[in-house]
Amino acid sequence: MVFRSRLMHRTAKFAPRCAVCGKGIIPQEGEKESVRVIAMDKSFHPACYKCEDCGLLLSSK
């Protein structure tokens, strides 16, 4: 599931953490919304959500 939301989290301190890189999922600079992938009850940056075997970027398409 790709999830787009307006988050109150402007800093990584209180933002949801990416299960791959461990960084906070916050809006990009100049953006008001952040995008995250939720799978298996974990959150991921879209760029971090990849196949573990081949490294292919997974998407909702």
Short mmCIF file of C-alpha atoms in Angstrom, two decimals:
data_model
loop_
_atom_site.label_atom_id
_atom_site.label_comp_id
_atom_site.label_asym_id
_atom_site.label_seq_id
_atom_site.Cartn_x
_atom_site.Cartn_y
_atom_site.Cartn_z
CA MET A 1 0.00 0.00 0.00
CA VAL A 2 1.35 3.41 -0.92
CA PHE A 3 0.36 5.96 1.66
CA ARG A 4 0.42 9.72 1.14
CA SER A 5 -0.37 11.93 4.06
CA ARG A 6 0.05 15.35 5.46
CA LEU A 7 2.22 14.70 8.43
CA MET A 8 2.80 16.92 11.40
CA HIS A 9 6.28 15.43 11.48
CA ARG A 10 8.54 18.06 9.95
CA THR A 11 11.58 16.60 11.62
CA ALA A 12 12.81 13.03 11.64
CA LYS A 13 12.68 12.92 15.44
CA PHE A 14 8.95 12.08 15.59
CA ALA A 15 8.39 10.74 12.06
CA PRO A 16 7.76 7.08 11.24
CA ARG A 17 11.03 5.22 10.56
CA CYS A 18 11.86 3.39 7.34
CA ALA A 19 12.34 -0.34 8.00
CA VAL A 20 15.29 -0.45 5.56
CA CYS A 21 17.40 2.66 6.13
CA GLY A 22 16.11 3.62 9.58
CA LYS A 23 15.67 7.30 8.66
CA GLY A 24 12.52 9.27 9.39
CA ILE A 25 9.92 9.46 6.63
CA ILE A 26 9.32 13.20 6.32
CA PRO A 27 8.14 15.47 3.49
CA GLN A 28 10.78 16.44 0.96
CA GLU A 29 11.96 20.04 1.16
CA GLY A 30 9.26 22.33 -0.20
CA GLU A 31 6.57 19.62 0.05
CA LYS A 32 3.67 19.45 2.49
CA GLU A 33 3.06 15.71 2.21
CA SER A 34 5.23 12.69 2.67
CA VAL A 35 4.90 9.41 0.81
CA ARG A 36 5.58 6.04 2.38
CA VAL A 37 4.97 2.42 1.51
CA ILE A 38 3.36 0.28 4.19
CA ALA A 39 3.85 -3.47 3.89
CA MET A 40 3.88 -6.22 6.51
CA ASP A 41 3.08 -3.59 9.18
CA LYS A 42 6.31 -1.72 8.39
CA SER A 43 6.92 1.68 6.78
CA PHE A 44 9.35 2.27 3.92
CA HIS A 45 10.57 5.17 1.80
CA PRO A 46 9.40 4.44 -1.77
CA ALA A 47 13.07 4.38 -2.86
CA CYS A 48 13.92 1.84 -0.14
CA TYR A 49 11.13 -0.61 -1.00
CA LYS A 50 13.08 -3.07 -3.18
CA CYS A 51 13.23 -6.79 -3.83
CA GLU A 52 15.74 -8.32 -1.42
CA ASP A 53 16.90 -10.89 -4.00
CA CYS A 54 17.49 -8.75 -7.11
CA GLY A 55 17.30 -5.16 -5.81
CA LEU A 56 14.49 -4.21 -8.23
CA LEU A 57 12.52 -1.19 -7.05
CA LEU A 58 8.95 -2.27 -6.25
CA SER A 59 6.01 0.01 -7.00
CA SER A 60 2.23 0.02 -7.04
CA LYS A 61 2.17 -0.25 -10.85
#
